[in-house]
Amino acid sequence: EVQLVESGGGLVQPGGSLRLSCADSGFTFSNYGMNWVRQAPGKGLEWVSYISRGSIAIYYADSVKGRFTISRDNAKNSLYLQMNSVRVEDTAVYFCARGTPPRYCTNGVCPPDDWGQGTLVIVSS
Amino acid sequence: DIQMTQSPSSLSASVGDRVTITCQASQDINIYLNWYQRKPGRAPNLLIYDASNLKTGVPSRFSGSGSGTDFTLTISSLQPEDFATYYCLQYENLPLTFGGGTKVEIK
């Protein structure tokens, strides 16, 4: 069974940093691209970032570009999101999501397939 | 960025009703559209990929159609467990963009 478990969320002050982790099991982690998606309170889903299987292709939403860094450790079956210079508007539940199998990817990006339960990040002074 | 316009933003329906949700893309996205279900406190769930393909394990009352700019998610006979918020997602172009969501509520 595919399992994705996020951790690392919490309360952080504006301008601060936080590192989210996603521990994955039940599948061959190194075979899949991975996504981060967030949902602010009362808002819809927003795609944040994508990393390919071998970390060659990395993409970000404009809203986080230059502040957030996605990475992965295939030996540890883990995905990360380093969040720097956080803003109040970054407050959200952050989900990690496994990408679809490669044959269902487009232009080198694999959209979210299986998702974790999410971790809440609150940016407030 | 490709804008995804989803409608309606909410609807009230009864168990057994046929429900249709639409998503319109601001430019041609071919068939590169997924549909997701989101329940409060639960992980989002992929229902439909590539516009019309049902993910394994998803009940057959869910179906998707469309290509280009206009897409539809249909629930043929609404069940109690289907009350949730539904989102479309385009992945033809970066950044990936979601529709605004459709909340399906009990009438």
Coordinates of N, CA and C in Angstrom, one line a residue:
Chain A
E1 N 0.9 -1.2 0.0 CA 0.0 0.0 0.0 C 0.9 1.2 0.0
V2 N 0.6 2.2 -0.9 CA 1.3 3.4 -1.0 C 1.0 4.3 0.3
Q3 N 2.1 4.7 0.9 CA 2.0 5.6 2.1 C 2.9 6.8 2.0
L4 N 2.4 8.0 2.2 CA 3.2 9.2 2.2 C 2.8 9.9 3.5
V5 N 3.8 10.2 4.3 CA 3.6 10.8 5.6 C 4.4 12.1 5.7
E6 N 3.8 13.2 5.7 CA 4.4 14.5 5.9 C 4.7 14.8 7.3
S7 N 5.8 15.6 7.6 CA 6.1 16.1 8.9 C 6.9 17.4 8.8
G8 N 7.0 18.0 9.9 CA 7.8 19.2 9.9 C 7.0 20.5 10.0
G9 N 5.7 20.4 9.9 CA 4.9 21.6 9.9 C 4.9 22.2 11.3
G10 N 4.4 23.4 11.4 CA 4.3 24.1 12.7 C 4.1 25.6 12.6
L11 N 4.3 26.3 13.7 CA 4.2 27.7 13.7 C 5.6 28.4 13.4
V12 N 5.7 29.3 12.5 CA 6.9 30.0 12.2 C 6.6 31.4 12.0
Q13 N 7.6 32.3 12.4 CA 7.4 33.7 12.2 C 7.7 34.1 10.8
P14 N 7.1 35.2 10.3 CA 7.4 35.7 9.0 C 8.9 36.0 8.9
G15 N 9.4 35.6 7.7 CA 10.8 35.7 7.5 C 11.6 34.5 7.9
G16 N 11.0 33.6 8.7 CA 11.7 32.4 9.2 C 11.8 31.3 8.2
S17 N 12.3 30.2 8.7 CA 12.5 29.0 7.8 C 11.9 27.8 8.5
L18 N 11.5 26.8 7.6 CA 11.0 25.5 8.0 C 11.3 24.5 7.0
R19 N 11.5 23.3 7.4 CA 11.8 22.2 6.5 C 10.8 21.1 6.6
L20 N 10.0 20.9 5.6 CA 9.0 19.8 5.6 C 9.7 18.5 5.0
S21 N 9.2 17.4 5.5 CA 9.7 16.1 5.0 C 8.5 15.2 4.7
C22 N 8.7 14.3 3.8 CA 7.7 13.3 3.4 C 8.3 12.0 3.3
A23 N 7.9 11.1 4.2 CA 8.5 9.7 4.2 C 7.5 8.8 3.4
D24 N 8.1 8.1 2.5 CA 7.3 7.3 1.5 C 7.6 5.8 1.6
S25 N 6.5 5.0 1.5 CA 6.7 3.6 1.5 C 5.6 3.0 0.7
G26 N 5.8 1.7 0.4 CA 4.8 0.9 -0.4 C 5.0 1.0 -1.9
F27 N 6.1 1.7 -2.3 CA 6.4 1.8 -3.7 C 7.8 2.1 -3.9
T28 N 8.3 1.9 -5.1 CA 9.8 2.2 -5.4 C 9.9 3.7 -5.6
F29 N 10.3 4.4 -4.6 CA 10.3 5.8 -4.5 C 11.1 6.4 -5.7
S30 N 12.3 5.8 -6.0 CA 13.1 6.4 -7.1 C 12.6 6.3 -8.5
N31 N 11.4 5.6 -8.6 CA 10.8 5.5 -10.0 C 9.8 6.6 -10.3
Y32 N 9.5 7.5 -9.3 CA 8.5 8.4 -9.5 C 8.9 9.9 -9.2
G33 N 8.4 10.8 -10.1 CA 8.5 12.2 -9.7 C 7.6 12.5 -8.6
M34 N 7.9 13.6 -7.9 CA 7.1 14.0 -6.7 C 6.7 15.4 -6.7
N35 N 5.6 15.7 -6.1 CA 5.0 17.1 -6.0 C 4.8 17.5 -4.6
W36 N 4.8 18.8 -4.4 CA 4.3 19.4 -3.2 C 3.1 20.3 -3.7
V37 N 2.0 20.2 -2.9 CA 0.8 21.0 -3.2 C 0.3 21.5 -1.9
R38 N -0.3 22.7 -1.9 CA -0.7 23.3 -0.6 C -2.2 23.8 -0.7
Q39 N -2.8 23.9 0.4 CA -4.1 24.4 0.5 C -4.2 25.4 1.7
A40 N -4.4 26.7 1.4 CA -4.5 27.7 2.4 C -5.9 27.6 3.1
P41 N -6.1 28.0 4.3 CA -7.4 27.9 5.0 C -8.5 28.6 4.1
G42 N -9.6 27.8 3.9 CA -10.7 28.3 3.1 C -10.5 28.5 1.6
K43 N -9.3 28.1 1.1 CA -9.0 28.3 -0.3 C -8.9 26.9 -1.0
G44 N -8.6 27.0 -2.3 CA -8.4 25.8 -3.1 C -7.0 25.2 -3.1
L45 N -6.8 24.2 -3.9 CA -5.5 23.6 -4.0 C -4.6 24.4 -4.9
E46 N -3.3 24.5 -4.5 CA -2.3 25.2 -5.2 C -1.0 24.3 -5.4
W47 N -0.7 24.1 -6.6 CA 0.6 23.3 -6.9 C 1.8 24.2 -6.5
V48 N 2.8 23.6 -5.8 CA 3.9 24.4 -5.3 C 5.2 24.0 -6.0
S49 N 5.5 22.7 -6.2 CA 6.8 22.3 -6.8 C 6.7 20.9 -7.2
Y50 N 7.7 20.6 -8.1 CA 7.8 19.2 -8.7 C 9.3 18.9 -8.8
I51 N 9.7 17.6 -8.5 CA 11.0 17.1 -8.7 C 11.0 15.8 -9.4
S52 N 11.8 15.6 -10.4 CA 11.8 14.4 -11.2 C 12.5 13.3 -10.4
R53 N 12.4 12.1 -11.0 CA 12.9 10.9 -10.3 C 14.4 11.1 -9.8
G54 N 15.2 11.6 -10.7 CA 16.6 11.7 -10.4 C 17.1 13.1 -10.1
S55 N 16.0 14.0 -9.7 CA 16.3 15.4 -9.3 C 16.9 16.2 -10.5
I56 N 16.8 15.8 -11.7 CA 17.3 16.5 -12.8 C 16.3 17.7 -13.2
A57 N 15.1 17.4 -13.2 CA 14.1 18.5 -13.5 C 13.4 18.9 -12.2
I58 N 13.4 20.2 -11.9 CA 12.8 20.8 -10.7 C 12.1 22.1 -11.2
Y59 N 10.8 22.2 -10.7 CA 10.0 23.3 -11.1 C 9.3 23.9 -9.8
Y60 N 9.0 25.2 -9.9 CA 8.3 25.9 -8.8 C 7.2 26.8 -9.3
A61 N 6.2 27.0 -8.5 CA 5.2 28.0 -8.7 C 5.9 29.3 -8.5
D62 N 5.5 30.4 -9.2 CA 6.1 31.7 -9.1 C 6.0 32.2 -7.7
S63 N 5.0 31.8 -7.0 CA 4.7 32.4 -5.6 C 5.8 31.9 -4.6
V64 N 6.5 30.8 -4.9 CA 7.5 30.3 -4.0 C 8.9 30.3 -4.6
K65 N 9.1 30.6 -5.8 CA 10.3 30.6 -6.5 C 11.4 31.5 -5.8
G66 N 12.5 31.0 -5.6 CA 13.6 31.7 -4.9 C 13.5 31.7 -3.4
R67 N 12.4 31.1 -2.9 CA 12.3 31.0 -1.4 C 12.2 29.6 -0.9
F68 N 11.6 28.7 -1.7 CA 11.5 27.3 -1.4 C 12.4 26.5 -2.2
T69 N 12.9 25.4 -1.7 CA 13.7 24.4 -2.4 C 13.2 23.0 -2.2
I70 N 12.9 22.3 -3.3 CA 12.5 20.9 -3.2 C 13.7 20.1 -3.4
S71 N 13.7 18.9 -2.7 CA 14.8 18.0 -2.8 C 14.3 16.6 -2.5
R72 N 15.1 15.6 -2.8 CA 14.8 14.2 -2.4 C 16.0 13.4 -2.1
D73 N 15.8 12.4 -1.3 CA 16.9 11.4 -1.1 C 16.3 10.0 -1.4
N74 N 16.7 9.5 -2.5 CA 16.1 8.3 -3.0 C 16.6 7.1 -2.1
A75 N 17.7 7.2 -1.5 CA 18.2 6.2 -0.6 C 17.4 6.1 0.7
K76 N 16.8 7.2 1.1 CA 16.0 7.3 2.3 C 14.5 7.3 2.0
N77 N 14.1 7.2 0.7 CA 12.7 7.3 0.3 C 12.0 8.5 0.9
S78 N 12.7 9.6 0.8 CA 12.2 10.8 1.4 C 12.2 12.0 0.4
L79 N 11.2 12.9 0.6 CA 11.0 14.1 -0.1 C 11.1 15.3 0.9
Y80 N 11.6 16.4 0.4 CA 11.8 17.5 1.3 C 11.3 18.8 0.7
L81 N 10.9 19.8 1.5 CA 10.7 21.2 1.1 C 11.3 22.1 2.1
Q82 N 12.3 22.8 1.7 CA 13.0 23.8 2.5 C 12.3 25.1 2.2
M83 N 11.7 25.7 3.3 CA 10.9 26.9 3.1 C 11.7 28.0 3.8
N84 N 12.1 29.0 3.1 CA 12.9 30.1 3.6 C 12.1 31.4 3.4
S85 N 12.4 32.4 4.1 CA 11.7 33.7 4.0 C 10.2 33.6 3.9
V86 N 9.6 32.8 4.8 CA 8.2 32.5 4.7 C 7.4 33.8 5.0
R87 N 6.2 33.8 4.4 CA 5.3 34.9 4.5 C 4.0 34.4 5.1
V88 N 3.2 35.4 5.5 CA 1.9 35.0 6.1 C 1.0 34.2 5.1
E89 N 1.2 34.6 3.8 CA 0.4 33.9 2.8 C 0.9 32.5 2.5
D90 N 1.9 32.1 3.1 CA 2.4 30.7 2.9 C 1.7 29.7 3.9
T91 N 0.9 30.3 4.8 CA 0.1 29.5 5.7 C -0.8 28.6 5.0
A92 N -0.7 27.3 5.2 CA -1.5 26.3 4.5 C -1.2 24.9 5.0
V93 N -2.0 24.0 4.6 CA -1.7 22.5 4.7 C -0.9 22.2 3.5
Y94 N 0.3 21.6 3.7 CA 1.2 21.2 2.6 C 1.1 19.6 2.5
F95 N 0.8 19.3 1.2 CA 0.7 17.8 0.9 C 1.9 17.4 0.0
C96 N 2.5 16.3 0.3 CA 3.3 15.7 -0.7 C 2.5 14.7 -1.5
A97 N 2.8 14.6 -2.8 CA 2.0 13.7 -3.7 C 2.9 13.0 -4.7
R98 N 2.8 11.7 -4.8 CA 3.5 11.0 -5.7 C 3.0 11.3 -7.1
G99 N 3.9 11.5 -8.1 CA 3.5 11.7 -9.5 C 2.9 10.4 -10.1
T100 N 2.2 10.6 -11.1 CA 1.6 9.5 -11.9 C 2.7 8.7 -12.5
P101 N 2.5 7.4 -12.9 CA 3.5 6.7 -13.6 C 4.0 7.4 -14.8
P102 N 5.3 7.2 -15.2 CA 5.9 8.0 -16.3 C 5.0 8.0 -17.6
R103 N 4.3 7.0 -17.9 CA 3.6 7.0 -19.2 C 2.4 8.0 -19.2
Y104 N 2.1 8.5 -18.0 CA 1.0 9.5 -17.9 C 1.5 10.9 -17.6
C105 N 2.8 11.1 -17.8 CA 3.4 12.4 -17.6 C 3.4 13.2 -18.9
T106 N 3.5 14.5 -18.7 CA 3.5 15.4 -19.9 C 4.6 16.4 -19.8
N107 N 5.4 16.6 -20.8 CA 6.5 17.6 -20.8 C 7.4 17.4 -19.6
G108 N 7.6 16.2 -19.2 CA 8.5 15.9 -18.2 C 8.0 16.1 -16.8
V109 N 6.7 16.4 -16.7 CA 6.1 16.6 -15.3 C 5.0 15.5 -15.1
C110 N 5.0 15.0 -13.9 CA 4.0 13.9 -13.6 C 3.1 14.5 -12.5
P111 N 1.8 14.7 -12.9 CA 0.9 15.3 -11.9 C 0.6 14.4 -10.7
P112 N 0.1 15.0 -9.6 CA -0.2 14.2 -8.4 C -1.1 13.0 -8.6
D113 N -0.7 11.9 -8.0 CA -1.5 10.7 -8.0 C -1.9 10.4 -6.6
D114 N -1.1 9.7 -5.8 CA -1.4 9.4 -4.4 C -0.8 10.6 -3.5
W115 N -1.6 10.9 -2.5 CA -1.2 12.0 -1.6 C -1.1 11.6 -0.2
G116 N -0.3 12.4 0.6 CA -0.3 12.2 2.0 C -1.4 13.0 2.7
Q117 N -1.4 12.9 4.0 CA -2.5 13.6 4.8 C -2.2 15.0 4.9
G118 N -1.0 15.5 4.8 CA -0.7 16.9 4.9 C -0.1 17.3 6.2
T119 N 0.6 18.4 6.2 CA 1.2 18.9 7.4 C 0.9 20.4 7.4
L120 N 0.4 21.0 8.5 CA 0.0 22.4 8.6 C 1.1 23.3 8.9
V121 N 1.3 24.3 8.1 CA 2.3 25.4 8.4 C 1.5 26.7 8.6
I122 N 1.8 27.3 9.8 CA 1.2 28.5 10.1 C 2.3 29.6 10.2
V123 N 2.2 30.6 9.4 CA 3.2 31.7 9.5 C 2.5 32.9 10.2
S124 N 3.0 33.2 11.3 CA 2.4 34.3 12.1 C 3.4 34.8 13.2
S125 N 3.2 36.1 13.5 CA 4.1 36.6 14.5 C 3.4 36.6 15.9
Chain B
D1 N 0.2 31.8 -17.5 CA -0.3 30.6 -16.8 C -1.6 30.3 -17.4
I2 N -1.9 29.0 -17.4 CA -3.2 28.5 -17.9 C -4.3 28.6 -16.8
Q3 N -5.3 29.4 -17.0 CA -6.4 29.5 -16.0 C -7.4 28.4 -16.2
M4 N -7.8 27.8 -15.1 CA -8.9 26.8 -15.1 C -10.1 27.3 -14.4
T5 N -11.2 27.5 -15.1 CA -12.4 28.0 -14.6 C -13.4 26.8 -14.4
Q6 N -13.7 26.6 -13.1 CA -14.5 25.5 -12.7 C -15.9 26.0 -12.3
S7 N -16.9 25.2 -12.7 CA -18.3 25.7 -12.4 C -19.2 24.4 -12.2
P8 N -20.2 24.6 -11.3 CA -20.4 25.7 -10.4 C -19.4 25.6 -9.3
S9 N -19.3 26.7 -8.4 CA -18.4 26.7 -7.3 C -19.0 25.8 -6.2
S10 N -20.3 25.7 -6.2 CA -21.0 24.8 -5.2 C -22.3 24.3 -5.8
L11 N -22.8 23.2 -5.3 CA -24.1 22.7 -5.7 C -24.7 21.9 -4.6
S12 N -26.0 21.9 -4.5 CA -26.7 21.0 -3.6 C -27.4 19.9 -4.4
A13 N -27.3 18.7 -4.0 CA -27.9 17.6 -4.7 C -28.3 16.5 -3.7
S14 N -29.2 15.6 -4.2 CA -29.7 14.5 -3.3 C -29.0 13.2 -3.7
V15 N -29.0 12.3 -2.8 CA -28.6 11.0 -3.1 C -29.3 10.4 -4.3
G16 N -28.6 9.9 -5.3 CA -29.2 9.3 -6.5 C -29.2 10.3 -7.7
D17 N -29.0 11.6 -7.4 CA -29.0 12.6 -8.5 C -27.8 12.4 -9.4
R18 N -27.9 12.8 -10.6 CA -26.8 12.9 -11.6 C -26.2 14.3 -11.4
V19 N -24.9 14.4 -11.3 CA -24.2 15.6 -11.0 C -23.1 15.8 -12.1
T20 N -23.1 17.1 -12.6 CA -22.1 17.4 -13.6 C -21.3 18.6 -13.2
I21 N -20.0 18.6 -13.3 CA -19.1 19.7 -13.0 C -18.3 19.9 -14.2
T22 N -18.1 21.2 -14.5 CA -17.3 21.5 -15.7 C -16.1 22.3 -15.4
C23 N -15.1 22.2 -16.2 CA -13.8 22.9 -16.1 C -13.5 23.4 -17.5
Q24 N -13.2 24.7 -17.6 CA -12.8 25.3 -18.8 C -11.3 25.8 -18.7
A25 N -10.5 25.5 -19.7 CA -9.1 26.0 -19.7 C -9.0 27.2 -20.5
S26 N -8.1 28.1 -20.2 CA -7.9 29.3 -20.9 C -7.2 29.1 -22.3
Q27 N -6.6 27.9 -22.5 CA -6.1 27.6 -23.7 C -6.1 26.1 -23.9
D28 N -5.8 25.6 -25.1 CA -5.9 24.2 -25.4 C -4.9 23.4 -24.5
I29 N -5.5 22.4 -23.8 CA -4.6 21.6 -22.9 C -4.7 20.1 -23.4
N30 N -5.2 19.9 -24.6 CA -5.3 18.5 -25.1 C -6.2 17.7 -24.1
I31 N -5.6 16.6 -23.6 CA -6.4 15.8 -22.7 C -5.7 15.8 -21.3
Y32 N -4.8 16.7 -21.1 CA -4.0 16.7 -19.9 C -4.7 17.4 -18.7
L33 N -5.7 16.7 -18.2 CA -6.5 17.1 -17.1 C -6.9 16.0 -16.2
N34 N -6.7 16.2 -14.9 CA -7.1 15.3 -13.9 C -8.3 15.8 -13.1
W35 N -9.0 14.9 -12.4 CA -10.1 15.3 -11.5 C -9.7 14.7 -10.1
Y36 N -9.9 15.5 -9.0 CA -9.6 15.0 -7.7 C -10.8 15.3 -6.8
Q37 N -10.9 14.4 -5.8 CA -11.9 14.6 -4.7 C -11.2 14.9 -3.4
R38 N -11.7 15.9 -2.7 CA -11.1 16.3 -1.4 C -12.2 16.4 -0.4
K39 N -12.0 15.6 0.7 CA -12.9 15.6 1.8 C -12.2 16.3 3.0
P40 N -12.8 17.0 3.9 CA -12.2 17.6 5.0 C -11.4 16.6 5.8
G41 N -10.1 17.0 6.1 CA -9.3 16.2 6.9 C -8.7 14.9 6.2
R42 N -9.0 14.8 5.0 CA -8.6 13.6 4.2 C -7.6 14.0 3.1
A43 N -6.8 13.1 2.7 CA -5.9 13.4 1.6 C -6.7 13.5 0.3
P44 N -6.4 14.4 -0.6 CA -7.1 14.4 -1.9 C -6.9 13.0 -2.6
N45 N -7.9 12.7 -3.5 CA -8.0 11.4 -4.1 C -8.1 11.6 -5.6
L46 N -7.2 11.0 -6.4 CA -7.3 11.1 -7.8 C -8.4 10.2 -8.3
L47 N -9.3 10.8 -9.1 CA -10.5 10.1 -9.6 C -10.3 9.7 -11.1
I48 N -9.9 10.8 -11.9 CA -9.9 10.6 -13.4 C -8.5 11.2 -13.8
Y49 N -7.8 10.5 -14.7 CA -6.6 11.1 -15.3 C -6.8 11.1 -16.8
D50 N -5.9 12.0 -17.4 CA -6.0 12.1 -18.9 C -7.5 12.4 -19.4
A51 N -8.2 13.2 -18.6 CA -9.5 13.7 -18.9 C -10.6 12.6 -18.8
S52 N -10.4 11.4 -19.1 CA -11.5 10.4 -19.2 C -11.2 9.0 -18.7
N53 N -10.0 8.8 -18.1 CA -9.6 7.5 -17.6 C -9.8 7.4 -16.1
L54 N -10.6 6.4 -15.7 CA -11.0 6.2 -14.4 C -9.8 5.5 -13.7
K55 N -9.3 6.1 -12.5 CA -8.3 5.4 -11.8 C -8.8 4.1 -11.2
T56 N -7.9 3.1 -11.2 CA -8.3 1.8 -10.6 C -8.8 2.0 -9.2
G57 N -9.9 1.4 -8.9 CA -10.5 1.4 -7.6 C -11.6 2.5 -7.4
V58 N -11.6 3.4 -8.3 CA -12.6 4.5 -8.2 C -14.0 3.9 -8.8
P59 N -15.1 4.2 -8.1 CA -16.4 3.6 -8.6 C -16.7 4.1 -10.0
S60 N -17.4 3.2 -10.7 CA -17.7 3.5 -12.1 C -18.8 4.6 -12.3
R61 N -19.4 5.0 -11.2 CA -20.4 6.1 -11.3 C -19.7 7.5 -11.6
F62 N -18.3 7.5 -11.5 CA -17.6 8.7 -11.8 C -17.1 8.5 -13.3
S63 N -17.2 9.6 -14.1 CA -16.7 9.6 -15.4 C -16.3 11.0 -15.8
G64 N -15.3 11.0 -16.7 CA -14.8 12.3 -17.2 C -14.8 12.3 -18.7
S65 N -15.0 13.5 -19.3 CA -15.0 13.7 -20.7 C -14.4 15.0 -21.1
G66 N -14.1 15.2 -22.4 CA -13.6 16.5 -22.9 C -12.2 16.4 -23.4
S67 N -11.8 17.4 -24.1 CA -10.5 17.6 -24.7 C -10.4 19.1 -25.1
G68 N -9.2 19.5 -25.3 CA -9.0 20.9 -25.7 C -9.2 21.9 -24.6
T69 N -10.3 22.5 -24.5 CA -10.5 23.5 -23.4 C -11.7 23.2 -22.5
D70 N -12.6 22.3 -22.9 CA -13.8 22.0 -22.1 C -13.9 20.6 -21.6
F71 N -14.1 20.5 -20.3 CA -14.0 19.2 -19.7 C -15.2 19.0 -18.7
T72 N -15.6 17.8 -18.5 CA -16.7 17.5 -17.6 C -16.4 16.3 -16.7
L73 N -16.8 16.5 -15.4 CA -16.8 15.3 -14.5 C -18.3 15.1 -14.2
T74 N -18.7 13.8 -14.3 CA -20.1 13.4 -14.1 C -20.1 12.3 -13.0
I75 N -21.0 12.5 -12.1 CA -21.3 11.4 -11.1 C -22.7 11.0 -11.5
S76 N -22.8 9.7 -11.9 CA -24.1 9.3 -12.5 C -25.2 9.1 -11.5
S77 N -24.9 8.7 -10.2 CA -25.9 8.5 -9.2 C -25.2 8.8 -7.9
L78 N -25.4 10.0 -7.4 CA -24.6 10.5 -6.2 C -24.9 9.7 -5.0
Q79 N -23.8 9.3 -4.3 CA -23.9 8.5 -3.1 C -23.5 9.3 -1.9
P80 N -23.9 8.9 -0.7 CA -23.5 9.7 0.5 C -22.0 10.0 0.6
E81 N -21.2 9.1 0.3 CA -19.8 9.3 0.4 C -19.2 10.2 -0.6
D82 N -20.0 10.7 -1.6 CA -19.5 11.6 -2.7 C -19.6 13.0 -2.3
F83 N -20.2 13.3 -1.2 CA -20.3 14.7 -0.8 C -18.9 15.2 -0.3
A84 N -18.3 16.1 -1.1 CA -16.9 16.5 -1.0 C -16.7 17.7 -2.0
T85 N -15.5 18.2 -2.0 CA -15.1 19.2 -3.0 C -14.3 18.6 -4.1
Y86 N -14.6 18.9 -5.3 CA -13.9 18.4 -6.5 C -13.1 19.4 -7.2
Y87 N -11.9 19.0 -7.6 CA -11.0 20.0 -8.3 C -10.5 19.4 -9.6
C88 N -10.4 20.2 -10.7 CA -9.7 19.8 -11.9 C -8.3 20.3 -11.8
L89 N -7.4 19.7 -12.5 CA -6.0 20.1 -12.6 C -5.5 19.9 -14.0
Q90 N -4.9 21.0 -14.6 CA -4.3 20.9 -15.9 C -2.8 20.7 -15.7
Y91 N -2.2 19.8 -16.6 CA -0.8 19.5 -16.5 C -0.2 19.5 -17.9
E92 N -0.8 20.3 -18.8 CA -0.2 20.4 -20.1 C 0.9 21.4 -20.1
N93 N 0.9 22.3 -19.1 CA 1.9 23.4 -19.1 C 2.2 23.8 -17.7
L94 N 3.5 24.2 -17.4 CA 3.8 24.7 -16.1 C 3.5 26.2 -16.0
P95 N 3.0 26.7 -14.8 CA 2.8 25.9 -13.6 C 1.5 25.0 -13.7
L96 N 1.5 23.9 -13.1 CA 0.3 23.1 -13.0 C -0.7 24.0 -12.3
T97 N -2.0 24.0 -12.8 CA -3.0 24.9 -12.2 C -4.3 24.1 -12.0
F98 N -4.8 24.4 -10.8 CA -6.1 23.8 -10.4 C -7.3 24.7 -10.7
G99 N -8.4 24.1 -10.9 CA -9.7 24.9 -10.9 C -10.0 25.3 -9.4
G100 N -10.9 26.2 -9.3 CA -11.3 26.8 -8.0 C -12.0 25.8 -7.1
G101 N -12.5 24.7 -7.6 CA -13.2 23.7 -6.8 C -14.7 23.8 -6.9
T102 N -15.3 22.7 -6.7 CA -16.8 22.6 -6.7 C -17.2 21.8 -5.4
K103 N -17.9 22.5 -4.5 CA -18.3 21.8 -3.3 C -19.7 21.2 -3.5
V104 N -19.8 19.9 -3.4 CA -21.0 19.2 -3.5 C -21.6 18.9 -2.2
E105 N -22.8 19.5 -1.9 CA -23.4 19.5 -0.6 C -24.7 18.7 -0.7
I106 N -25.2 18.3 0.5 CA -26.4 17.5 0.6 C -27.6 18.5 0.5
K107 N -28.6 18.2 -0.4 CA -29.8 19.0 -0.4 C -30.7 18.6 0.7

